[in-house]
Amino acid sequence: MKLNTVVSDEYVFLHKKRLKGKRIAKDVVYYVCGIVLSLLFLFPLIYMLAASTKSESAYVSDAGSMAMFLPDFAHLGTMFDNYGKVFTDYGIWRYALNSFLYAAIVIVLNVLINGLAGYVMAKLRFPGKRLLSFLIIFLIVVPVETSIIPLYEIVSELLGLSGVMTVAGVILPAAISIFNIFLFIQFFEGIPKEYEEAARIDGASTIGIFFKIILPLSKPIIATVAVFCFIGVWNDYIWPMMILPYPEPGEWPLYPIQNAINTIQNIPGVTTGEKMASLIVTSIPIFIVYVAAQKYIVQGFGSAGLKM
């Protein structure tokens, strides 16, 4: 009996050891593959960062070798000259300021307009609600590019925007997002009705409930929408190029920062390092915003019943 017990215990021990070995092997393969894939995705960024620290002669001499992925440590005093030139000579900070202002306005309008639309669709009953819900789902899958030409005709002909007023043509179309309305609907449907009923007993109106009850409870989805709006405005290129006037010499440019890259690349005599420095400058805010708000994005999608 004792012999059987010893054999059984030894079998269980060997079985657990074998399983642990397999688990360790899987973890090793998983992490190795993850590191390799991460490096493959990071190589363009590493190359861009390294090239932004080099003069044109240093960039040409390092081309085709592993040194192209390393910063110019041989000239530490001039490593950041390209960044200084991008900010001072090419004025990229102006385009960045434009993007920050556009993004701030778009975020506020998105929360107000799309939030109210989502609240109406999620909490109120009215004729045609099912049809509107179907249209929202349908419009989500329609590519944005298909509406650029009609939108341009509306903005340029119907609204008659010109000069500085074309800024409204950049902001207003971005203030309404079908996908953001859908996110708000999904999130608001998860808020218990008891909060609204208690507020109505206290005499609150529908608008008052939205601003005093619903919005304070919706911080995760608001943060998610804000991040998406910021990224969308910061990365927008085609539409501002179509609608905004080209800046005259001495004028403040109305273009957002992505259009600055195209402007800088067309400047005679611009070096590769200066181009890469401008790309780094445009990438840093996106990286910071996404890393800082990542947990809110995950929480917002989870609360809205969606999966990343």
mmCIF file of C-alpha atoms in Angstrom, residues 25-153:
data_model
loop_
_atom_site.group_PDB
_atom_site.id
_atom_site.type_symbol
_atom_site.label_atom_id
_atom_site.label_comp_id
_atom_site.label_asym_id
_atom_site.label_seq_id
_atom_site.Cartn_x
_atom_site.Cartn_y
_atom_site.Cartn_z
ATOM 1 C CA ALA A 25 9.267 26.568 -22.620
ATOM 2 C CA LYS A 26 6.040 28.197 -23.849
ATOM 3 C CA ASP A 27 6.795 31.352 -21.869
ATOM 4 C CA VAL A 28 10.304 31.514 -23.305
ATOM 5 C CA VAL A 29 9.000 31.135 -26.866
ATOM 6 C CA TYR A 30 6.265 33.696 -26.186
ATOM 7 C CA TYR A 31 8.627 36.330 -24.824
ATOM 8 C CA VAL A 32 11.295 35.733 -27.460
ATOM 9 C CA CYS A 33 8.753 36.090 -30.262
ATOM 10 C CA GLY A 34 7.290 39.168 -28.575
ATOM 11 C CA ILE A 35 10.701 40.817 -28.259
ATOM 12 C CA VAL A 36 11.598 40.023 -31.881
ATOM 13 C CA LEU A 37 8.295 41.412 -33.190
ATOM 14 C CA SER A 38 8.617 44.492 -30.976
ATOM 15 C CA LEU A 39 12.095 45.163 -32.333
ATOM 16 C CA LEU A 40 10.820 44.801 -35.906
ATOM 17 C CA PHE A 41 8.136 47.407 -35.231
ATOM 18 C CA LEU A 42 10.564 49.662 -33.340
ATOM 19 C CA PHE A 43 13.309 49.622 -35.970
ATOM 20 C CA PRO A 44 11.726 52.427 -38.066
ATOM 21 C CA LEU A 45 11.312 54.557 -34.937
ATOM 22 C CA ILE A 46 14.881 53.842 -33.821
ATOM 23 C CA TYR A 47 16.140 54.720 -37.295
ATOM 24 C CA MET A 48 14.096 57.927 -37.322
ATOM 25 C CA LEU A 49 15.374 58.947 -33.869
ATOM 26 C CA ALA A 50 18.990 58.182 -34.807
ATOM 27 C CA ALA A 51 18.819 60.045 -38.121
ATOM 28 C CA SER A 52 17.335 63.112 -36.418
ATOM 29 C CA THR A 53 20.598 63.595 -34.480
ATOM 30 C CA LYS A 54 22.891 63.578 -37.528
ATOM 31 C CA SER A 55 24.113 66.087 -40.035
ATOM 32 C CA GLU A 56 23.666 65.297 -43.725
ATOM 33 C CA SER A 57 27.279 64.155 -44.087
ATOM 34 C CA ALA A 58 27.033 61.868 -41.034
ATOM 35 C CA TYR A 59 23.757 60.453 -42.311
ATOM 36 C CA VAL A 60 25.268 59.639 -45.725
ATOM 37 C CA SER A 61 28.379 58.047 -44.202
ATOM 38 C CA ASP A 62 26.308 55.779 -41.896
ATOM 39 C CA ALA A 63 23.846 54.709 -44.597
ATOM 40 C CA GLY A 64 23.844 50.969 -45.265
ATOM 41 C CA SER A 65 25.465 49.987 -41.964
ATOM 42 C CA MET A 66 24.257 49.265 -38.428
ATOM 43 C CA ALA A 67 25.458 52.755 -37.475
ATOM 44 C CA MET A 68 22.345 54.109 -39.160
ATOM 45 C CA PHE A 69 20.382 52.881 -36.118
ATOM 46 C CA LEU A 70 22.668 54.649 -33.623
ATOM 47 C CA PRO A 71 22.600 58.354 -32.676
ATOM 48 C CA ASP A 72 25.564 60.553 -33.574
ATOM 49 C CA PHE A 73 27.470 60.178 -30.304
ATOM 50 C CA ALA A 74 30.632 61.448 -31.996
ATOM 51 C CA HIS A 75 29.173 64.965 -32.075
ATOM 52 C CA LEU A 76 27.306 65.316 -28.774
ATOM 53 C CA GLY A 77 27.314 69.102 -28.957
ATOM 54 C CA THR A 78 25.350 69.148 -32.224
ATOM 55 C CA MET A 79 23.015 66.173 -31.689
ATOM 56 C CA PHE A 80 19.970 68.383 -31.195
ATOM 57 C CA ASP A 81 20.754 71.068 -33.756
ATOM 58 C CA ASN A 82 18.152 69.639 -36.133
ATOM 59 C CA TYR A 83 15.437 70.028 -33.497
ATOM 60 C CA GLY A 84 16.466 73.615 -32.851
ATOM 61 C CA LYS A 85 16.308 74.380 -36.555
ATOM 62 C CA VAL A 86 12.880 72.738 -36.900
ATOM 63 C CA PHE A 87 11.497 74.902 -34.088
ATOM 64 C CA THR A 88 13.242 78.194 -34.803
ATOM 65 C CA ASP A 89 13.839 78.325 -38.560
ATOM 66 C CA TYR A 90 10.841 76.311 -39.743
ATOM 67 C CA GLY A 91 8.420 77.318 -36.969
ATOM 68 C CA ILE A 92 6.925 73.890 -36.396
ATOM 69 C CA TRP A 93 5.717 75.092 -32.992
ATOM 70 C CA ARG A 94 3.110 77.222 -34.767
ATOM 71 C CA TYR A 95 1.624 74.211 -36.494
ATOM 72 C CA ALA A 96 1.727 72.282 -33.212
ATOM 73 C CA LEU A 97 -0.116 75.100 -31.450
ATOM 74 C CA ASN A 98 -2.760 75.046 -34.198
ATOM 75 C CA SER A 99 -3.252 71.314 -33.701
ATOM 76 C CA PHE A 100 -3.557 71.683 -29.929
ATOM 77 C CA LEU A 101 -6.173 74.416 -30.318
ATOM 78 C CA TYR A 102 -8.129 72.472 -32.959
ATOM 79 C CA ALA A 103 -8.008 69.341 -30.815
ATOM 80 C CA ALA A 104 -9.210 71.154 -27.669
ATOM 81 C CA ILE A 105 -12.215 72.632 -29.480
ATOM 82 C CA VAL A 106 -13.043 69.339 -31.222
ATOM 83 C CA ILE A 107 -12.887 67.409 -27.934
ATOM 84 C CA VAL A 108 -15.307 69.804 -26.202
ATOM 85 C CA LEU A 109 -17.733 69.746 -29.139
ATOM 86 C CA ASN A 110 -17.529 65.952 -29.409
ATOM 87 C CA VAL A 111 -18.359 65.446 -25.744
ATOM 88 C CA LEU A 112 -21.281 67.884 -25.906
ATOM 89 C CA ILE A 113 -22.785 67.005 -29.288
ATOM 90 C CA ASN A 114 -22.044 63.283 -29.504
ATOM 91 C CA GLY A 115 -22.630 62.834 -25.773
ATOM 92 C CA LEU A 116 -26.085 64.407 -26.010
ATOM 93 C CA ALA A 117 -26.879 62.327 -29.097
ATOM 94 C CA GLY A 118 -25.742 59.168 -27.314
ATOM 95 C CA TYR A 119 -27.810 60.050 -24.245
ATOM 96 C CA VAL A 120 -30.940 60.606 -26.325
ATOM 97 C CA MET A 121 -30.446 57.310 -28.168
ATOM 98 C CA ALA A 122 -29.652 55.352 -24.999
ATOM 99 C CA LYS A 123 -32.160 56.739 -22.493
ATOM 100 C CA LEU A 124 -35.092 58.374 -24.304
ATOM 101 C CA ARG A 125 -37.920 56.865 -26.321
ATOM 102 C CA PHE A 126 -39.137 58.522 -29.508
ATOM 103 C CA PRO A 127 -40.530 57.538 -32.935
ATOM 104 C CA GLY A 128 -37.911 56.356 -35.425
ATOM 105 C CA LYS A 129 -35.372 55.364 -32.794
ATOM 106 C CA ARG A 130 -34.780 51.936 -34.356
ATOM 107 C CA LEU A 131 -34.201 53.490 -37.769
ATOM 108 C CA LEU A 132 -31.682 55.924 -36.319
ATOM 109 C CA SER A 133 -29.912 53.082 -34.516
ATOM 110 C CA PHE A 134 -29.649 51.195 -37.803
ATOM 111 C CA LEU A 135 -28.300 54.275 -39.585
ATOM 112 C CA ILE A 136 -25.651 54.758 -36.896
ATOM 113 C CA ILE A 137 -24.469 51.164 -37.269
ATOM 114 C CA PHE A 138 -24.534 51.500 -41.053
ATOM 115 C CA LEU A 139 -22.603 54.782 -41.160
ATOM 116 C CA ILE A 140 -19.836 53.382 -38.949
ATOM 117 C CA VAL A 141 -18.769 51.019 -41.747
ATOM 118 C CA VAL A 142 -18.906 53.701 -44.472
ATOM 119 C CA PRO A 143 -15.359 54.928 -45.270
ATOM 120 C CA VAL A 144 -14.779 58.572 -44.419
ATOM 121 C CA GLU A 145 -13.041 59.104 -47.758
ATOM 122 C CA THR A 146 -16.346 58.633 -49.602
ATOM 123 C CA SER A 147 -17.750 61.813 -48.047
ATOM 124 C CA ILE A 148 -14.761 64.113 -48.532
ATOM 125 C CA ILE A 149 -15.848 65.550 -51.901
ATOM 126 C CA PRO A 150 -19.497 66.227 -50.864
ATOM 127 C CA LEU A 151 -18.243 67.663 -47.569
ATOM 128 C CA TYR A 152 -15.853 69.944 -49.419
ATOM 129 C CA GLU A 153 -18.678 71.188 -51.637
#
